[in-house]
Amino acid sequence: MELGLTTFAELYPIGDRPAPTAAERLRQVVDEAIAVERAGLDVYGVGEHHRKDFAASAPTVVLAAIAGQTQRIQLTSAVTVLSSADPVRVYQEFATLDGLSNGRAELMAGRGSFTESFPLFGYSLDDYDELFEEKLALLLHIRADEPVTWNGKFRAPLHDAVVYPRTDNRPLPVWIAVGGSPESVVRAGLLGLPLAIAIIGGQPARVKPLVDLYHRALDEGGHEKQPVAVHAHGYIADTDEQAVADFYEPYALAMSTIGRERGWGPMTRPQFDALRSQSGSLFVGTPDYVAEKIADIRDTLGLDRVMLHTSVGTLPHEKVLHNIELLGEKVAPQVR
């Protein structure tokens, strides 16, 4: 099973210190990806956001910088907000990244749980579902190695167009990233695309019906088995006490900030402790504890990949690097 890390290049204050600048945080992200490869892990993902508290509005640029300083790890978006993007440009960017990285690029396409990109690029949230469905269909047409003739609702037509550059020796890997919508899971299965599920609360075992639904949709679509990944919040330290001391306050700050926008209550310590329990969605603790939780969710859901998101709130850079070291050197061997 593959293990890796994701980031949104968060820009929250660090304790009593101010938040890093966007430039500082982006350079840290590149350092973290290099550390992921050095630790023997498999994948690093950068998410797309268009807000003041996240620095990565252009993930392919960040991933290209990482490609130049790594040799082996898979480089993925986590996610690309395809609904508010141009599929032609998205394909060009990721095909370029694939060439620069010697065939290590992946694209995770999602509808977007944050919606700032829609007004920014001139789209209406009234078209939320229709935008994604149409743009995903066009992206998959472009990915096929043949001219595209296209006439849709949300962009200019294409007539016998081939989008360049092309990827070498394989189609560009396209995953569907979902937050729990059964309709999105079925879409991924019917299209025969790999599935990535974000689990940011509750109990991971409750996702099992969605995974089963995905496999049924794959069968109905006549497709072979495809990889299934989980994206979850997690942090590893040498002791449980240290992990909680490092992670709780930044995590609570970030989740409470987002919660105010979405009508959630503030994150409390009892809620955090429940999420950190054996059956909860937070992978926070010692290497042994986190390895056991990852193995449990792998076996329950039949996973091919787990990606931990560490800097939910901005953590000190040196602590993130130590977390990566522990994930690669102590957690990964136990899980594998």
Coordinates of C-alpha atoms in Angstrom, one line a residue:
M1 CA 0.0 0.0 0.0
E2 CA 1.2 3.5 -0.8
L3 CA 1.7 6.1 1.9
G4 CA 2.2 9.8 1.6
L5 CA 1.4 13.4 2.6
T6 CA -0.8 16.2 1.4
T7 CA -0.8 19.9 2.0
F8 CA -2.8 23.1 1.2
A9 CA 0.3 25.2 2.3
E10 CA -1.7 26.6 5.2
L11 CA -1.0 30.1 6.5
Y12 CA -2.3 30.1 10.1
P13 CA -0.4 31.6 13.1
I14 CA 2.0 29.2 14.8
G15 CA 1.4 29.6 18.5
D16 CA 2.3 33.1 19.5
R17 CA 4.2 33.6 16.2
P18 CA 2.5 35.1 13.1
A19 CA 1.7 33.0 10.1
P20 CA 4.5 32.5 7.6
T21 CA 4.3 34.5 4.4
A22 CA 3.0 32.7 1.3
A23 CA 6.6 32.6 -0.1
E24 CA 8.0 31.1 3.1
R25 CA 5.3 28.5 3.3
L26 CA 5.7 27.4 -0.4
R27 CA 9.4 26.9 0.1
Q28 CA 8.6 24.8 3.2
V29 CA 6.2 22.7 1.1
V30 CA 9.0 21.9 -1.4
D31 CA 11.3 20.9 1.6
E32 CA 8.5 18.7 2.9
A33 CA 8.1 16.9 -0.4
I34 CA 11.9 16.3 -0.6
A35 CA 11.7 14.8 3.0
V36 CA 8.8 12.6 1.9
E37 CA 11.0 11.1 -0.8
R38 CA 14.0 10.8 1.5
A39 CA 11.8 8.9 4.1
G40 CA 10.9 6.3 1.5
L41 CA 7.3 7.3 1.1
D42 CA 5.3 7.1 -2.1
V43 CA 3.3 10.3 -2.9
Y44 CA 3.0 14.0 -2.1
G45 CA -0.1 16.0 -2.9
V46 CA -0.8 19.8 -3.1
G47 CA -4.4 21.1 -2.9
E48 CA -5.8 24.0 -4.8
H49 CA -7.4 26.9 -2.8
H50 CA -8.0 30.6 -3.4
R51 CA -8.1 32.1 0.1
K52 CA -5.8 34.1 2.3
D53 CA -5.2 31.2 4.7
F54 CA -3.8 28.8 2.0
A55 CA -0.8 29.6 -0.3
A56 CA -1.2 27.0 -3.0
S57 CA -3.5 28.5 -5.6
A58 CA -1.4 27.0 -8.4
P59 CA -0.6 23.4 -7.4
T60 CA 1.0 22.5 -10.7
V61 CA 3.6 25.2 -10.3
V62 CA 4.4 23.9 -6.8
L63 CA 4.5 20.3 -8.0
A64 CA 6.9 21.3 -10.8
A65 CA 9.3 22.8 -8.3
I66 CA 9.1 19.6 -6.4
A67 CA 9.6 17.5 -9.5
G68 CA 13.0 19.2 -10.1
Q69 CA 14.3 18.1 -6.7
T70 CA 12.9 14.6 -6.4
Q71 CA 13.2 11.4 -8.5
R72 CA 10.7 8.9 -7.3
I73 CA 7.6 10.0 -5.5
Q74 CA 4.2 10.4 -7.2
L75 CA 3.1 14.1 -7.5
T76 CA -0.6 14.7 -7.3
S77 CA -3.0 17.5 -6.9
A78 CA -5.2 17.2 -3.8
V79 CA -7.4 18.4 -5.4
T80 CA -7.8 20.3 -8.7
V81 CA -11.1 22.2 -8.6
L82 CA -12.0 21.1 -12.1
S83 CA -15.4 22.8 -12.0
S84 CA -13.9 26.3 -12.1
A85 CA -11.0 25.4 -14.4
D86 CA -10.5 25.0 -18.2
P87 CA -10.0 21.3 -18.9
V88 CA -7.7 22.2 -21.9
R89 CA -5.4 24.2 -19.7
V90 CA -5.6 21.6 -16.8
Y91 CA -4.5 18.9 -19.2
Q92 CA -1.6 21.0 -20.6
E93 CA -0.3 21.8 -17.1
F94 CA -0.4 18.2 -15.9
A95 CA 1.0 16.8 -19.1
T96 CA 3.9 19.3 -18.7
L97 CA 4.4 18.3 -15.1
D98 CA 4.4 14.6 -16.2
G99 CA 7.2 15.3 -18.7
L100 CA 9.2 17.3 -16.2
S101 CA 8.9 14.5 -13.5
N102 CA 9.5 11.6 -15.9
G103 CA 6.0 10.2 -15.6
R104 CA 5.1 10.9 -12.0
A105 CA 2.2 13.3 -12.3
E106 CA -1.4 12.6 -11.2
L107 CA -4.5 14.7 -11.3
M108 CA -7.2 14.4 -8.6
A109 CA -10.3 16.1 -9.8
G110 CA -12.9 17.4 -7.5
R111 CA -15.9 19.7 -7.4
G112 CA -14.4 21.7 -4.5
S113 CA -15.6 21.9 -0.9
F114 CA -14.4 25.5 -0.9
T115 CA -16.1 27.7 -3.4
E116 CA -14.0 30.9 -3.7
S117 CA -12.7 29.9 -7.2
F118 CA -16.2 30.0 -8.7
P119 CA -16.8 33.8 -8.5
L120 CA -13.1 34.4 -9.0
F121 CA -13.2 32.7 -12.5
G122 CA -16.7 33.8 -13.4
Y123 CA -18.8 30.7 -12.6
S124 CA -22.1 30.4 -10.8
L125 CA -22.5 28.1 -7.9
D126 CA -26.0 27.4 -9.3
D127 CA -24.1 25.3 -11.9
Y128 CA -22.0 23.4 -9.3
D129 CA -22.8 19.9 -10.4
E130 CA -23.3 20.5 -14.1
L131 CA -19.9 22.3 -14.3
F132 CA -18.0 19.3 -12.9
E133 CA -19.8 16.7 -15.0
E134 CA -19.2 18.6 -18.3
K135 CA -15.6 19.5 -17.6
L136 CA -14.7 16.0 -16.4
A137 CA -16.1 14.6 -19.6
L138 CA -14.1 17.1 -21.7
L139 CA -10.9 16.3 -19.7
L140 CA -11.3 12.6 -20.4
H141 CA -11.9 13.3 -24.1
I142 CA -8.7 15.4 -24.2
R143 CA -6.8 12.6 -22.4
A144 CA -7.6 10.1 -25.1
D145 CA -5.0 10.1 -27.8
E146 CA -7.3 11.4 -30.6
P147 CA -8.6 14.7 -32.0
V148 CA -11.5 16.2 -29.9
T149 CA -14.6 17.7 -31.3
W150 CA -16.6 19.3 -28.4
N151 CA -19.6 21.5 -28.0
G152 CA -20.7 22.1 -24.4
K153 CA -22.4 24.8 -22.3
F154 CA -19.5 26.3 -20.4
R155 CA -16.7 26.9 -22.9
A156 CA -16.0 27.5 -26.6
P157 CA -16.3 24.5 -28.9
L158 CA -13.4 22.4 -30.1
H159 CA -13.1 21.1 -33.6
D160 CA -10.7 18.3 -34.3
A161 CA -8.4 19.6 -31.6
V162 CA -5.4 17.7 -30.1
V163 CA -4.1 19.3 -27.0
Y164 CA -0.4 19.4 -26.6
P165 CA 1.9 18.3 -25.0
R166 CA 1.0 14.6 -24.7
T167 CA 2.2 12.3 -22.0
D168 CA 4.8 9.7 -22.8
N169 CA 3.8 6.0 -22.7
R170 CA 0.6 6.3 -20.7
P171 CA -2.6 8.3 -20.3
L172 CA -2.4 11.0 -17.6
P173 CA -3.7 9.3 -14.4
V174 CA -7.0 11.0 -13.4
W175 CA -8.6 10.3 -10.0
I176 CA -12.0 11.4 -8.7
A177 CA -11.8 12.9 -5.2
V178 CA -15.0 12.9 -3.2
G179 CA -16.1 14.0 0.3
G180 CA -18.8 11.5 0.7
S181 CA -21.3 12.0 -2.1
P182 CA -22.8 8.7 -3.3
E183 CA -23.4 10.3 -6.7
S184 CA -19.7 11.2 -7.1
V185 CA -18.6 7.7 -6.0
V186 CA -20.9 6.1 -8.6
R187 CA -19.6 8.5 -11.3
A188 CA -16.0 7.5 -10.6
G189 CA -16.9 3.8 -10.8
L190 CA -19.0 4.0 -14.0
L191 CA -16.1 5.9 -15.6
G192 CA -13.5 3.4 -14.3
L193 CA -11.5 6.1 -12.5
P194 CA -9.5 5.6 -9.3
L195 CA -11.3 7.0 -6.2
A196 CA -9.9 9.2 -3.4
I197 CA -12.1 9.8 -0.3
A198 CA -11.5 12.6 2.1
I199 CA -12.3 11.6 5.7
I200 CA -12.2 14.7 8.0
G201 CA -14.6 13.6 10.8
G202 CA -16.6 10.8 12.2
Q203 CA -15.5 7.2 12.0
P204 CA -13.7 5.9 8.9
A205 CA -15.4 2.6 9.0
R206 CA -18.7 4.4 8.1
V207 CA -17.2 4.9 4.6
K208 CA -17.3 1.2 3.9
P209 CA -20.8 1.4 2.1
L210 CA -19.4 4.1 -0.2
V211 CA -16.4 1.9 -1.1
D212 CA -18.8 -1.0 -1.7
L213 CA -20.9 1.2 -3.9
Y214 CA -17.9 2.2 -5.9
H215 CA -16.9 -1.4 -6.6
R216 CA -20.5 -2.2 -7.7
A217 CA -20.3 0.8 -10.1
L218 CA -17.0 -0.4 -11.5
D219 CA -18.6 -3.8 -12.2
E220 CA -21.6 -2.2 -13.8
G221 CA -19.4 -0.1 -16.0
G222 CA -17.4 -3.1 -17.1
H223 CA -14.1 -1.9 -15.6
E224 CA -11.3 -3.7 -13.9
K225 CA -10.5 -3.0 -10.2
Q226 CA -9.1 0.5 -9.6
P227 CA -7.1 2.0 -6.7
V228 CA -8.9 3.5 -3.7
A229 CA -7.3 6.1 -1.5
V230 CA -8.1 7.9 1.7
H231 CA -7.1 11.4 2.6
A232 CA -7.2 12.0 6.4
H233 CA -5.7 14.4 9.0
G234 CA -2.8 13.0 10.9
Y235 CA 0.4 13.7 12.8
I236 CA 3.1 11.5 14.4
A237 CA 5.4 12.3 17.3
D238 CA 7.7 10.2 19.6
T239 CA 5.0 10.1 22.3
D240 CA 1.2 10.4 22.4
E241 CA 1.6 13.3 24.8
Q242 CA 3.9 15.1 22.4
A243 CA 1.7 14.4 19.4
V244 CA -1.4 15.9 21.2
A245 CA 0.6 18.9 22.5
D246 CA 1.9 19.7 19.0
F247 CA -1.2 19.1 17.0
Y248 CA -4.3 20.0 19.0
E249 CA -4.1 23.8 19.2
P250 CA -3.2 24.4 15.5
Y251 CA -5.8 21.8 14.4
A252 CA -8.5 23.4 16.7
L253 CA -7.6 26.9 15.3
A254 CA -8.0 25.8 11.7
M255 CA -11.1 23.7 12.2
S256 CA -12.8 26.4 14.3
T257 CA -11.9 29.1 11.7
I258 CA -13.5 27.1 8.9
G259 CA -16.3 26.0 11.1
R260 CA -17.4 29.6 11.7
E261 CA -17.8 30.0 7.9
R262 CA -19.8 26.8 7.6
G263 CA -22.0 26.9 10.7
W264 CA -20.1 24.4 12.8
G265 CA -19.4 24.8 16.5
P266 CA -15.8 25.4 17.6
M267 CA -13.5 22.4 18.0
T268 CA -13.3 21.3 21.6
R269 CA -10.8 19.0 23.4
P270 CA -13.4 16.3 24.0
Q271 CA -14.3 16.3 20.3
F272 CA -10.6 16.1 19.4
D273 CA -10.0 13.2 21.8
A274 CA -13.0 11.3 20.3
L275 CA -11.6 11.8 16.8
R276 CA -8.2 10.6 18.0
S277 CA -9.6 7.4 19.4
Q278 CA -9.1 4.0 17.8
S279 CA -12.3 4.3 15.8
G280 CA -12.0 8.1 15.0
S281 CA -10.8 9.9 11.9
L282 CA -7.7 11.5 13.3
F283 CA -4.4 9.6 12.9
V284 CA -2.5 11.4 15.7
G285 CA -0.1 9.7 18.1
T286 CA 3.0 7.5 18.2
P287 CA 4.3 5.6 15.2
D288 CA 2.9 2.3 16.6
Y289 CA -0.6 3.8 17.2
V290 CA -0.8 5.5 13.8
A291 CA 0.5 2.4 12.1
E292 CA -2.2 0.3 13.8
K293 CA -5.0 2.7 12.8
I294 CA -3.8 2.9 9.2
A295 CA -3.6 -0.9 8.9
D296 CA -7.1 -1.2 10.4
I297 CA -8.6 1.3 7.9
R298 CA -6.7 -0.4 5.1
D299 CA -8.2 -3.8 6.0
T300 CA -11.7 -2.4 6.6
L301 CA -11.9 -0.4 3.4
G302 CA -9.6 -2.3 1.1
L303 CA -7.3 0.7 0.5
D304 CA -4.4 1.0 -1.9
R305 CA -3.2 4.4 -0.6
V306 CA -3.4 6.5 2.6
M307 CA -2.4 10.2 2.5
L308 CA -2.1 12.1 5.8
H309 CA -2.7 15.8 5.9
T310 CA -0.4 17.1 8.7
S311 CA -0.5 20.9 8.6
V312 CA -4.3 21.3 9.1
G313 CA -3.3 24.3 11.1
T314 CA 0.2 25.5 10.4
L315 CA 2.8 23.5 12.4
P316 CA 6.5 24.5 13.0
H317 CA 8.4 23.3 9.9
E318 CA 10.8 21.2 11.9
K319 CA 8.0 19.3 13.5
V320 CA 6.4 18.5 10.2
L321 CA 9.8 17.2 9.0
H322 CA 10.1 15.0 12.0
N323 CA 6.6 13.7 11.5
I324 CA 7.5 12.8 7.9
E325 CA 10.7 11.0 9.2
L326 CA 8.6 8.9 11.6
L327 CA 5.9 8.2 9.0
G328 CA 8.5 6.8 6.6
E329 CA 11.0 5.1 8.9
K330 CA 8.6 3.7 11.6
V331 CA 5.0 3.7 10.4
A332 CA 5.4 2.6 6.8
P333 CA 7.4 -0.6 7.6
Q334 CA 4.8 -1.7 10.1
V335 CA 1.9 -1.0 7.8
R336 CA 3.6 -2.8 4.9

